[in-house]
mmCIF file with all atom_site columns, C-alpha atoms in Angstrom:
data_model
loop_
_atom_site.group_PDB
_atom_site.id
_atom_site.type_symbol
_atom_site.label_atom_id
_atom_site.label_alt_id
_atom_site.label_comp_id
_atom_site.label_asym_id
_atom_site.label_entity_id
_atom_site.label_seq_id
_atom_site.pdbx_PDB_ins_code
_atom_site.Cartn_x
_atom_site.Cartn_y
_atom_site.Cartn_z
_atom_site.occupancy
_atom_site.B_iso_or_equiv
_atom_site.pdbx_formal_charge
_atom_site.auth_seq_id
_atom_site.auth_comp_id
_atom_site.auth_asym_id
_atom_site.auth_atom_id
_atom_site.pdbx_PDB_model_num
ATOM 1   C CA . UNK V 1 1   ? 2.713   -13.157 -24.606 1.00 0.00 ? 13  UNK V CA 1
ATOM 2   C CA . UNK V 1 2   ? 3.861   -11.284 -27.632 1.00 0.00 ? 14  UNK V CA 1
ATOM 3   C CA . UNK V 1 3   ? 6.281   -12.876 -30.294 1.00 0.00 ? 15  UNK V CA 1
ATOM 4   C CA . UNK V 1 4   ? 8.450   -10.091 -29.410 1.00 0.00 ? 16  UNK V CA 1
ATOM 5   C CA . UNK V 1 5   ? 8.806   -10.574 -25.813 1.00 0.00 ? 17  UNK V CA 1
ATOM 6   C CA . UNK V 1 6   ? 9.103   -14.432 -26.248 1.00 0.00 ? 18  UNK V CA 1
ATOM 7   C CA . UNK V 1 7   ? 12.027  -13.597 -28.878 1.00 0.00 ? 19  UNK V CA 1
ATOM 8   C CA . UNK V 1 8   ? 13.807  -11.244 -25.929 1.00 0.00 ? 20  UNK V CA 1
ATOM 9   C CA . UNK V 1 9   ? 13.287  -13.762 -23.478 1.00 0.00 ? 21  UNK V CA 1
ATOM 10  C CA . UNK V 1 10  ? 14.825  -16.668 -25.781 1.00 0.00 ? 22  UNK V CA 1
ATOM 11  C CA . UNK V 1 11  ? 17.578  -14.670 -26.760 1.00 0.00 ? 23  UNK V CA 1
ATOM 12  C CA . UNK V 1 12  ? 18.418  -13.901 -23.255 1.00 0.00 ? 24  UNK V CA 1
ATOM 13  C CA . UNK V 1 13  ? 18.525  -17.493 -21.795 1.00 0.00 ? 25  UNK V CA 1
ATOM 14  C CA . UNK V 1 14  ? 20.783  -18.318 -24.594 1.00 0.00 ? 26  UNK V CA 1
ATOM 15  C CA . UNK V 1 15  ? 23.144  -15.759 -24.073 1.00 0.00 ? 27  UNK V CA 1
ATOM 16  C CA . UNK V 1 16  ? 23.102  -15.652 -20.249 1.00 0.00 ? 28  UNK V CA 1
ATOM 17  C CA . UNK V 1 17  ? 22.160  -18.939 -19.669 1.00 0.00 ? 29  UNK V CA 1
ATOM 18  C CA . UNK V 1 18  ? 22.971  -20.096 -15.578 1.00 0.00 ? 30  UNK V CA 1
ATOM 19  C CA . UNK V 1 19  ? 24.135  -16.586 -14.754 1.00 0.00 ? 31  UNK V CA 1
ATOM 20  C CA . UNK V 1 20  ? 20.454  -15.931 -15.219 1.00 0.00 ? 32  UNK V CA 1
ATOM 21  C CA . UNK V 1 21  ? 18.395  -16.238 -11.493 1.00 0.00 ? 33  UNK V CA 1
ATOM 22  C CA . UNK V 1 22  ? 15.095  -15.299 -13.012 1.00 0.00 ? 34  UNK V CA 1
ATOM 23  C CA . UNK V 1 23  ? 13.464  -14.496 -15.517 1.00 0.00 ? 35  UNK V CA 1
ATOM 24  C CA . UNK V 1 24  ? 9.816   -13.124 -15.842 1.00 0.00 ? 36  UNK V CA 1
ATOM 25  C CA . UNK V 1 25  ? 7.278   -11.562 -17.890 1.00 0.00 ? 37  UNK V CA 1
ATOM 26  C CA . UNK V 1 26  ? 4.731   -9.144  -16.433 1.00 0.00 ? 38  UNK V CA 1
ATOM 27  C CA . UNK V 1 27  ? 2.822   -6.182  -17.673 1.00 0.00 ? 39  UNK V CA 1
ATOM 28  C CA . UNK V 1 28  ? 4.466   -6.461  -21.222 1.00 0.00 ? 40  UNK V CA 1
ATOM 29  C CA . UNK V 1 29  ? 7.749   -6.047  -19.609 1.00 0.00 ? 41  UNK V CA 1
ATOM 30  C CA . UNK V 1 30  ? 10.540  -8.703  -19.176 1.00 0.00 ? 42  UNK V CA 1
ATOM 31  C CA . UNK V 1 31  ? 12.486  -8.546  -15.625 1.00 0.00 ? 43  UNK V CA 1
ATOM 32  C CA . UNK V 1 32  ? 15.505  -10.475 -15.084 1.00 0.00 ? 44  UNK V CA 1
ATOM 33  C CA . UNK V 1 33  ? 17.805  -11.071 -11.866 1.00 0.00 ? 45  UNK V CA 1
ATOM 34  C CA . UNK V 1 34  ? 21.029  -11.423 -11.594 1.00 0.00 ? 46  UNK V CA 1
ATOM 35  C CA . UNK V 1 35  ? 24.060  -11.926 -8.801  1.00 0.00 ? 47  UNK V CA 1
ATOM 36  C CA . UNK V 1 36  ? 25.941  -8.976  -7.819  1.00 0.00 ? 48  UNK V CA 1
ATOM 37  C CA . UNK V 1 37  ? 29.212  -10.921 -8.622  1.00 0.00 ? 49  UNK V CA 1
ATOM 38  C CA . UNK V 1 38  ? 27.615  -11.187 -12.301 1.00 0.00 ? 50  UNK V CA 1
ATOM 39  C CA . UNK V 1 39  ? 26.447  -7.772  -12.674 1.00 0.00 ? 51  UNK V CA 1
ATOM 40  C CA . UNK V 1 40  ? 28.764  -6.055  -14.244 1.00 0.00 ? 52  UNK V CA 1
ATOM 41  C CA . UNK V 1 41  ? 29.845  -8.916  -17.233 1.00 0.00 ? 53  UNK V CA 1
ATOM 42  C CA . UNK V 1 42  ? 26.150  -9.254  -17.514 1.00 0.00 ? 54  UNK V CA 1
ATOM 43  C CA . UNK V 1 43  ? 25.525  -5.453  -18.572 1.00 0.00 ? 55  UNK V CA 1
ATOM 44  C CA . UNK V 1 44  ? 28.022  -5.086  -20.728 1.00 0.00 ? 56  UNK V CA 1
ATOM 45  C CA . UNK V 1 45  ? 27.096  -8.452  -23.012 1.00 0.00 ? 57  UNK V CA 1
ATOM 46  C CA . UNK V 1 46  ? 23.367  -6.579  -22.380 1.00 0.00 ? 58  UNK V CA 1
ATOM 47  C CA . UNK V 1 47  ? 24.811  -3.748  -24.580 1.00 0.00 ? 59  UNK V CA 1
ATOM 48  C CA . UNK V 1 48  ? 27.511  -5.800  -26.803 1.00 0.00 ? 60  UNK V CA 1
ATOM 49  C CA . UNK V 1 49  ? 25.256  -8.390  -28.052 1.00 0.00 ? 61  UNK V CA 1
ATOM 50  C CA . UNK V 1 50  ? 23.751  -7.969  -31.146 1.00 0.00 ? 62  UNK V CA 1
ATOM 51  C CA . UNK V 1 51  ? 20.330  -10.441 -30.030 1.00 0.00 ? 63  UNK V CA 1
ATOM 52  C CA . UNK V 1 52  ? 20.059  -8.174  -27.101 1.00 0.00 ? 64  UNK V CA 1
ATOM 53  C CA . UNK V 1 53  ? 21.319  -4.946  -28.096 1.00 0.00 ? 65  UNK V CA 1
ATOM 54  C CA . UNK V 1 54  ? 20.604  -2.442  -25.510 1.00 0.00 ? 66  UNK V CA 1
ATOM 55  C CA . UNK V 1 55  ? 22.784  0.680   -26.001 1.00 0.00 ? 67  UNK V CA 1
ATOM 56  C CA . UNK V 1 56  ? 20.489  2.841   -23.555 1.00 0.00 ? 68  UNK V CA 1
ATOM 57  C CA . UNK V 1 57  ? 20.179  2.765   -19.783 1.00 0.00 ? 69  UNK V CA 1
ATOM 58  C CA . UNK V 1 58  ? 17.265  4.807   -19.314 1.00 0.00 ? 70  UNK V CA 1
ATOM 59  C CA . UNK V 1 59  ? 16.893  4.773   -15.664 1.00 0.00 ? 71  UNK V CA 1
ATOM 60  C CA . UNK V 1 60  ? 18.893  3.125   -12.252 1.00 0.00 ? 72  UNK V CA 1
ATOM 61  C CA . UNK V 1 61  ? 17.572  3.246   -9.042  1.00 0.00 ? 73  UNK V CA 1
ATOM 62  C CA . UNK V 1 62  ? 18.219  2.034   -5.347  1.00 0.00 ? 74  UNK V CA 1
ATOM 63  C CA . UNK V 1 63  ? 15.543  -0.144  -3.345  1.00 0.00 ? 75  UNK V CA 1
ATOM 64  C CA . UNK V 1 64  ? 15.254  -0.955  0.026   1.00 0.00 ? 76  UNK V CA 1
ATOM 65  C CA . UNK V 1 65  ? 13.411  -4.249  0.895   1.00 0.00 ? 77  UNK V CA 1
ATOM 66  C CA . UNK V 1 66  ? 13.694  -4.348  4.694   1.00 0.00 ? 78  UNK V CA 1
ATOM 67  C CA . UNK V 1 67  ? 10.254  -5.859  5.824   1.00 0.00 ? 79  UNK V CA 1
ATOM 68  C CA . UNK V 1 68  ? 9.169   -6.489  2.638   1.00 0.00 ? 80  UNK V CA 1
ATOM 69  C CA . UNK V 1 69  ? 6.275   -9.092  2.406   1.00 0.00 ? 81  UNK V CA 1
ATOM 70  C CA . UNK V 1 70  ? 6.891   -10.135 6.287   1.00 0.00 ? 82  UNK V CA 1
ATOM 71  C CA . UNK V 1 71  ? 10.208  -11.878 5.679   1.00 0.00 ? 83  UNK V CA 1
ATOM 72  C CA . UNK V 1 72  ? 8.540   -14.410 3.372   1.00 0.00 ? 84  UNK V CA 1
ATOM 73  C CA . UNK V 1 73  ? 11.038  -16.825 1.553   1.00 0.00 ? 85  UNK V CA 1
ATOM 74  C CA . UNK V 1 74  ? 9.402   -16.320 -1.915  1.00 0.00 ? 86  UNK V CA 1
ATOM 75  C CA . UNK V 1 75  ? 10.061  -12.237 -2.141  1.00 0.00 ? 87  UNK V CA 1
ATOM 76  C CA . UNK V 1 76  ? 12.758  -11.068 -4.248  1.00 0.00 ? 88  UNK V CA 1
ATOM 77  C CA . UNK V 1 77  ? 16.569  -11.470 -3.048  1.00 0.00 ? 89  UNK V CA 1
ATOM 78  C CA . UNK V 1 78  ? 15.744  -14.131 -0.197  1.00 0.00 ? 90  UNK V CA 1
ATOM 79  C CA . UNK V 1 79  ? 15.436  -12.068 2.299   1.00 0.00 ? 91  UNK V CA 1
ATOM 80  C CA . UNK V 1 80  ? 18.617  -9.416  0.842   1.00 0.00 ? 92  UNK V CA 1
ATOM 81  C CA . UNK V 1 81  ? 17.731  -5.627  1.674   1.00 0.00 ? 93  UNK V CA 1
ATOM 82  C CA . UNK V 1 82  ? 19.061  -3.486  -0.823  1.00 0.00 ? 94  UNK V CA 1
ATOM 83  C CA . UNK V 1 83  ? 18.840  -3.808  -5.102  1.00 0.00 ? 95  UNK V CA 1
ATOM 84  C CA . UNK V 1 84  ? 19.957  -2.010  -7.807  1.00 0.00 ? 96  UNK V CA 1
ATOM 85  C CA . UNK V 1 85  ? 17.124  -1.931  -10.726 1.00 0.00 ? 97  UNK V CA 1
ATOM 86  C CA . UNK V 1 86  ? 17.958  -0.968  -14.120 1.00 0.00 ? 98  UNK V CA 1
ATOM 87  C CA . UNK V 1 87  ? 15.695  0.220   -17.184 1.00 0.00 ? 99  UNK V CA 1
ATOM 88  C CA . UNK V 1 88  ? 17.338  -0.565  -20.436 1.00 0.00 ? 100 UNK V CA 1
ATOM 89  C CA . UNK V 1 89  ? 15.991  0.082   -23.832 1.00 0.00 ? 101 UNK V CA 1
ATOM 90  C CA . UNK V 1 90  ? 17.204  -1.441  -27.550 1.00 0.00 ? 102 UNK V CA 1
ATOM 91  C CA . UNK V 1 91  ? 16.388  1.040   -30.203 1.00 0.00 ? 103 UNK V CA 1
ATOM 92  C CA . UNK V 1 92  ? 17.803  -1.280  -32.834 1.00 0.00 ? 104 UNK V CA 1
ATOM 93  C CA . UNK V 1 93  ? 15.421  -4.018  -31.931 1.00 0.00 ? 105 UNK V CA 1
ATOM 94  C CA . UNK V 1 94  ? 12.373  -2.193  -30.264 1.00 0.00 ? 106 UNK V CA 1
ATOM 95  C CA . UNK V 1 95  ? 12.062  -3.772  -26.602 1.00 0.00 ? 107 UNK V CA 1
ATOM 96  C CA . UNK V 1 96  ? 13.122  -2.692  -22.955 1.00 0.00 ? 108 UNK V CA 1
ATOM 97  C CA . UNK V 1 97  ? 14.344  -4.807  -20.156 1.00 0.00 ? 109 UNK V CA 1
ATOM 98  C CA . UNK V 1 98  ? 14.357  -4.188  -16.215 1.00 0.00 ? 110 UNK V CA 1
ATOM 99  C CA . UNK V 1 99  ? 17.593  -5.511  -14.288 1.00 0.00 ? 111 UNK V CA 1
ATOM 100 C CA . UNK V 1 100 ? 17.390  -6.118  -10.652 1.00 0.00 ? 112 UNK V CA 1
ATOM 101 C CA . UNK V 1 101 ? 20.506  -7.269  -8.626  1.00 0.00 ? 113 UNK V CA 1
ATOM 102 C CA . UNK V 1 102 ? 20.990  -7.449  -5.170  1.00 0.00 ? 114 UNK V CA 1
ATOM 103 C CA . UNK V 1 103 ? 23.547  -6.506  -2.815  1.00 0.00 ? 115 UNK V CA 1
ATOM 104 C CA . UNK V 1 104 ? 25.254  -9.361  -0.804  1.00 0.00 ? 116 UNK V CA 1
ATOM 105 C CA . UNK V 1 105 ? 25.836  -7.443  2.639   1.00 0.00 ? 117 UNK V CA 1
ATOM 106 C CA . UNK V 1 106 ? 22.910  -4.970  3.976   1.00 0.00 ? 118 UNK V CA 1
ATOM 107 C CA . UNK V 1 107 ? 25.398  -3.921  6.242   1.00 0.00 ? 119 UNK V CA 1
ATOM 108 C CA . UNK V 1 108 ? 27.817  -2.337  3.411   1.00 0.00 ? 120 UNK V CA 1
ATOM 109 C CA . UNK V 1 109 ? 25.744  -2.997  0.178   1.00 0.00 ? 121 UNK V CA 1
ATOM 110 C CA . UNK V 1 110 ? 28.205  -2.571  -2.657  1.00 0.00 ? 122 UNK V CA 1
ATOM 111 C CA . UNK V 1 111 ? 26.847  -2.786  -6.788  1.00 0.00 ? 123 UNK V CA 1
ATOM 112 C CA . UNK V 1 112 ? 29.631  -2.571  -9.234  1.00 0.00 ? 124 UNK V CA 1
ATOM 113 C CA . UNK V 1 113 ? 29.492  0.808   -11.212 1.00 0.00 ? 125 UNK V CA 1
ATOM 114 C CA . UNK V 1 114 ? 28.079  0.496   -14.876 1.00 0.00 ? 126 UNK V CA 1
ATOM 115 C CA . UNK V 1 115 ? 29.331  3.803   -15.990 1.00 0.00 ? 127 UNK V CA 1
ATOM 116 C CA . UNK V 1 116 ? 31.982  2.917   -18.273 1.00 0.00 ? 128 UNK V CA 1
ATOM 117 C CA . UNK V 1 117 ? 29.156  0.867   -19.708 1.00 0.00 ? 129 UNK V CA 1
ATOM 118 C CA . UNK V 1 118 ? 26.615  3.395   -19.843 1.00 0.00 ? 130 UNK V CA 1
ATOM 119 C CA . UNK V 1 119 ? 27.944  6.617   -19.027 1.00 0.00 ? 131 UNK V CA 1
ATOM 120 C CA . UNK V 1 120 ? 24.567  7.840   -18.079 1.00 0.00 ? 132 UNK V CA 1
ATOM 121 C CA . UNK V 1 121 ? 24.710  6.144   -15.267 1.00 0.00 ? 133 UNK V CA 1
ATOM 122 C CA . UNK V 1 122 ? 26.758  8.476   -13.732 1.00 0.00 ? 134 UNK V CA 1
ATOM 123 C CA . UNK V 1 123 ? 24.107  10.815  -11.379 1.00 0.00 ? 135 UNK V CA 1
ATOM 124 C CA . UNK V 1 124 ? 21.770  8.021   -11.559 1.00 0.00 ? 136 UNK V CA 1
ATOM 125 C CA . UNK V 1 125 ? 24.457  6.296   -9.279  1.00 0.00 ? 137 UNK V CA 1
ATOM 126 C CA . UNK V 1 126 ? 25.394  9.291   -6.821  1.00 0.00 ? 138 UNK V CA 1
ATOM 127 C CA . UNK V 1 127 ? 21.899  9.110   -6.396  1.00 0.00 ? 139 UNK V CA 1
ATOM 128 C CA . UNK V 1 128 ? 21.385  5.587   -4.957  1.00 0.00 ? 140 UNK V CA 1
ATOM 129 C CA . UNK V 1 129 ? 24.985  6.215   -3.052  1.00 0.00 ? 141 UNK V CA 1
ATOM 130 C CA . UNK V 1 130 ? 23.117  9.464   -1.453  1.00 0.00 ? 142 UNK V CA 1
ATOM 131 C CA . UNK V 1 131 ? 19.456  8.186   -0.824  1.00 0.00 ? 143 UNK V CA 1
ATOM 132 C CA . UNK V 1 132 ? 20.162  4.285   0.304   1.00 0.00 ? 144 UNK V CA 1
ATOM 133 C CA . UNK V 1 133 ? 24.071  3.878   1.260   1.00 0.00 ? 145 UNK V CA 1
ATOM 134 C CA . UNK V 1 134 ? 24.762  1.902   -1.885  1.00 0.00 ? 146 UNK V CA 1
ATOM 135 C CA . UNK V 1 135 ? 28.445  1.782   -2.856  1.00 0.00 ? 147 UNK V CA 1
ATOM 136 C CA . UNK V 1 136 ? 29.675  1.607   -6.260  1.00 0.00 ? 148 UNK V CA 1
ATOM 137 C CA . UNK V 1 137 ? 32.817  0.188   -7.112  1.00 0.00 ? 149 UNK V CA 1
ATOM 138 C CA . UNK V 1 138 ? 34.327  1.881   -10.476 1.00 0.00 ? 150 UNK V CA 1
ATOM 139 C CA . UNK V 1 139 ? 32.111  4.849   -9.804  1.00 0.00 ? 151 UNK V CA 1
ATOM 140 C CA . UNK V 1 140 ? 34.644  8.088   -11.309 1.00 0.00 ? 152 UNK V CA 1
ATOM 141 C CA . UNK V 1 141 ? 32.735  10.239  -9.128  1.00 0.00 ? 153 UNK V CA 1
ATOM 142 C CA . UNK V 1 142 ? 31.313  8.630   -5.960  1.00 0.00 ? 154 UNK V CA 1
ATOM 143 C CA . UNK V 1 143 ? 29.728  11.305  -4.047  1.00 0.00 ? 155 UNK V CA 1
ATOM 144 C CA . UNK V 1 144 ? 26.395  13.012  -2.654  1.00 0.00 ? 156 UNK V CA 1
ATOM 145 C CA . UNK V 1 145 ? 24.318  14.715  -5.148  1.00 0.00 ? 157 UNK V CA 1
ATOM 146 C CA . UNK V 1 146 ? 20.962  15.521  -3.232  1.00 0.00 ? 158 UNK V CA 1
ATOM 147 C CA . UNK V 1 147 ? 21.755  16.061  0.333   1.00 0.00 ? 159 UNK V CA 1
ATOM 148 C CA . UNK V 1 148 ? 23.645  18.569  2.125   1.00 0.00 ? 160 UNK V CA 1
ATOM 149 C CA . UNK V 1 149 ? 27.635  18.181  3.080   1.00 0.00 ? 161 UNK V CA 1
ATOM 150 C CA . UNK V 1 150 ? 26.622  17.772  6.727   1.00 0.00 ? 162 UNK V CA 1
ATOM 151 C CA . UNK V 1 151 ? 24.234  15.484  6.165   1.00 0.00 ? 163 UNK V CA 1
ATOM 152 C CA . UNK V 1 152 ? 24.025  12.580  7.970   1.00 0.00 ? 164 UNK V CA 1
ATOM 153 C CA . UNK V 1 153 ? 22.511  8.837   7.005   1.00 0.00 ? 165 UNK V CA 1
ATOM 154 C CA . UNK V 1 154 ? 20.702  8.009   4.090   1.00 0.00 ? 166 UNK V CA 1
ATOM 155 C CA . UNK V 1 155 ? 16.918  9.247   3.945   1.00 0.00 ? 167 UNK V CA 1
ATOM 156 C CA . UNK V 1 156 ? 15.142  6.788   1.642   1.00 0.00 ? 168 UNK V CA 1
ATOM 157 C CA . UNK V 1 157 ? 15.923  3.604   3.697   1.00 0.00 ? 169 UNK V CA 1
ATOM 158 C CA . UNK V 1 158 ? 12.717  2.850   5.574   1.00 0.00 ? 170 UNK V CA 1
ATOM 159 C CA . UNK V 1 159 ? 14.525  3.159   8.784   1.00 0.00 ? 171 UNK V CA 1
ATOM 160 C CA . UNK V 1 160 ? 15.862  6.420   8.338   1.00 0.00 ? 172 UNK V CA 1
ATOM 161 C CA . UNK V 1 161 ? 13.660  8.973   10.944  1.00 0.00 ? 173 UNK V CA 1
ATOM 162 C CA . UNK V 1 162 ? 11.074  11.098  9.066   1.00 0.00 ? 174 UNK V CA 1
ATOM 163 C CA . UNK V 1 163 ? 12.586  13.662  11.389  1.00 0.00 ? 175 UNK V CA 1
ATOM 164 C CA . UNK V 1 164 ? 16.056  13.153  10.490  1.00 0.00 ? 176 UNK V CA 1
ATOM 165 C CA . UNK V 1 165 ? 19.437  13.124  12.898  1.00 0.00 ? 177 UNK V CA 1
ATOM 166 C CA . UNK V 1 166 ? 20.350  16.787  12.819  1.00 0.00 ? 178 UNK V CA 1
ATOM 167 C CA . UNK V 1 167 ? 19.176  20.093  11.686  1.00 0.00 ? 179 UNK V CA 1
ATOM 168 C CA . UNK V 1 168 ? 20.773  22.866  10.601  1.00 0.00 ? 180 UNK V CA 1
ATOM 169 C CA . UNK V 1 169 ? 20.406  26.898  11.674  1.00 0.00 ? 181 UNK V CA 1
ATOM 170 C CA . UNK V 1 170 ? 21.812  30.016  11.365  1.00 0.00 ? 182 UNK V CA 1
ATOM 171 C CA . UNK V 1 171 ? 23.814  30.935  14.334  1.00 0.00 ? 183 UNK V CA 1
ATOM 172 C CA . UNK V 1 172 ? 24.006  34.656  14.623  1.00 0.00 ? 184 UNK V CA 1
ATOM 173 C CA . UNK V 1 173 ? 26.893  34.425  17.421  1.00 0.00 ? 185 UNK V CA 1
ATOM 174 C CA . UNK V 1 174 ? 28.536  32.322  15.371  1.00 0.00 ? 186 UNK V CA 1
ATOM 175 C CA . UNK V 1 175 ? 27.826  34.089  11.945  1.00 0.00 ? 187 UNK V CA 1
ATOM 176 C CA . UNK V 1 176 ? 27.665  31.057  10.236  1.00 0.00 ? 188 UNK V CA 1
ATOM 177 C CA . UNK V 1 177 ? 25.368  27.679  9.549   1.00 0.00 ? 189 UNK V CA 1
ATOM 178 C CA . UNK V 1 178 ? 25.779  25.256  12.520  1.00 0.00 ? 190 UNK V CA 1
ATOM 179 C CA . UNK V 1 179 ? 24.742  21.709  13.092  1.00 0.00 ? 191 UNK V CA 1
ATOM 180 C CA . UNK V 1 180 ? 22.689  20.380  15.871  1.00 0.00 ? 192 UNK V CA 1
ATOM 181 C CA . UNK V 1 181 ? 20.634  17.241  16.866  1.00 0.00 ? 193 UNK V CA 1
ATOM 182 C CA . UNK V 1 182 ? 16.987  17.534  15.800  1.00 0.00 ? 194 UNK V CA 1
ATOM 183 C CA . UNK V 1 183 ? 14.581  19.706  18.845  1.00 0.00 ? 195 UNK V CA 1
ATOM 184 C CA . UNK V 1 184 ? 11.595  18.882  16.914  1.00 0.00 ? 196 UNK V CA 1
ATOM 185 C CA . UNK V 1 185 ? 8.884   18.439  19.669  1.00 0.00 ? 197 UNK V CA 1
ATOM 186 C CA . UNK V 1 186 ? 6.410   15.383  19.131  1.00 0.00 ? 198 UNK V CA 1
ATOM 187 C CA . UNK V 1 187 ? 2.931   16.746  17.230  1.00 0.00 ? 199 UNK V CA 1
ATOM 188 C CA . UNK V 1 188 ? -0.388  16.681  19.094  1.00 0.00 ? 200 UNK V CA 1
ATOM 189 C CA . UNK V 1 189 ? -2.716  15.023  16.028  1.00 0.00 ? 201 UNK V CA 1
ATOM 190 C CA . UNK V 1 190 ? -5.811  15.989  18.059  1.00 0.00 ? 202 UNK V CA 1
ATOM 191 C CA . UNK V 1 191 ? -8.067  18.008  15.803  1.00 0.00 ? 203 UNK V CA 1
ATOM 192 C CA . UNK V 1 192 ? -9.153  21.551  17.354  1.00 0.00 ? 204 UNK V CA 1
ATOM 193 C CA . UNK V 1 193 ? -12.923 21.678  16.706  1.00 0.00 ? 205 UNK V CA 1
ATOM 194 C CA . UNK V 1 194 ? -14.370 25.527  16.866  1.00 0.00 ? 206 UNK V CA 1
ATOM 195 C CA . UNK V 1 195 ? -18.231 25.645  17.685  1.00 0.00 ? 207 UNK V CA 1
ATOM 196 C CA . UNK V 1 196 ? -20.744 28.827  17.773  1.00 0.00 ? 208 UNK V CA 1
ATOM 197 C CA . UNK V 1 197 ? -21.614 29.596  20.929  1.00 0.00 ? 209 UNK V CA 1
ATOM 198 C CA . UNK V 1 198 ? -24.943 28.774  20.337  1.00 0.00 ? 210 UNK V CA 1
ATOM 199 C CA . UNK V 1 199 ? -23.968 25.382  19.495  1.00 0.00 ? 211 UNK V CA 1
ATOM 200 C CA . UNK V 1 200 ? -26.516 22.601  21.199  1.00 0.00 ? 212 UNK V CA 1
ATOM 201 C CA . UNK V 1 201 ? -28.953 25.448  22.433  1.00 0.00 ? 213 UNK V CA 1
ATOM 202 C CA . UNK V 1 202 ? -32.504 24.406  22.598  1.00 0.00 ? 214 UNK V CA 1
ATOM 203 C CA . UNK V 1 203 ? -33.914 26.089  19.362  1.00 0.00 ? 215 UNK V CA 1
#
């Protein structure tokens, strides 16, 4: 491990101390965990902190963990289905961090918004609201930015149909774009195999 990354990893047990859950060091990169209920406090001493001083999110994302490893008790979040996973970055000391926090409830998974923290985080978060359902408290802004109005459910949870719910058309009688549950007919995967005619002939 590099002085550097021991250094980051120091600094943040002192500062965050219990409110840390884990900490690790893979790949050159330092991942930490934290509650949901800590999230938000956690980010903004993230940026504030002089020993830590991240002042850029680079990237948040959504993830969805249902049947992840077979339900084993070791995996990330204890067997929670949604997280929120953050990229930070210090210019001022020269080191990145990954965040990872999981929602309490897969039911209504709810993050607390970092956007008054990082006000980047502002598409990155309609994003994860759009693809995976994830709420976000604080959010000035809270709404799809991918999918159309209509659309219904959230298409990058693994139990979201490839196919979809609905599909939308052009109704001519109508004159306008209509809604209507998916008439997608199940795929034959059989390959069609063309031969010569002469194909098996005795030569």
């Amino acid at each position: 491990m590099s002085a550097k990354l021991e250094t980051l990893s120091q600094n943040l047990q002192s500062q965050l101390g219990e409110r840390l859950k884990s900490l690790k060091i893979a790949l050159g990169e330092v991942t930490i965990e934290v509650a949901a209920a800590e999230y938000l406090g956690v980010m903004q001493e993230l940026r504030d902190t002089p020993a830590l001083g991240f002042e850029e999110l680079i990237d948040l994302c959504g993830l969805d963990y249902l049947g992840y490893a077979d339900g084993r008790e070791d995996v990330p979040g204890n067997g929670k289905r949604f997280a929120v996973v953050s990229h930070l970055l210090s210019v001022a000391n020269n080191w990145r961090l990954r965040v990872r926090t999981f929602a309490e409830d897969d039911g209504f998974p709810v993050v607390a918004s970092v956007v008054n923290v990082w006000n980047g985080a502002n598409w990155f978060e309609r994003e994860a609201f759009d693809l995976f359902g994830i709420v976000f408290p604080g959010h000035p802004d809270l709404r799809r930015i991918l999918t159309d109005y209509g659309f219904i459910g959230y298409p990058f949870r693994k139990d979201f149909p490839v196919s979809g719910y609905v599909e939308m058309r052009y109704d001519p009688e109508e004159g306008r774009v209509v809604y209507q549950p998916v008439t997608i007919e199940p795929r034959e995967n059989t390959p069609r195999i063309v031969r010569e005619e002469s194909y098996g002939d005795a030569a």
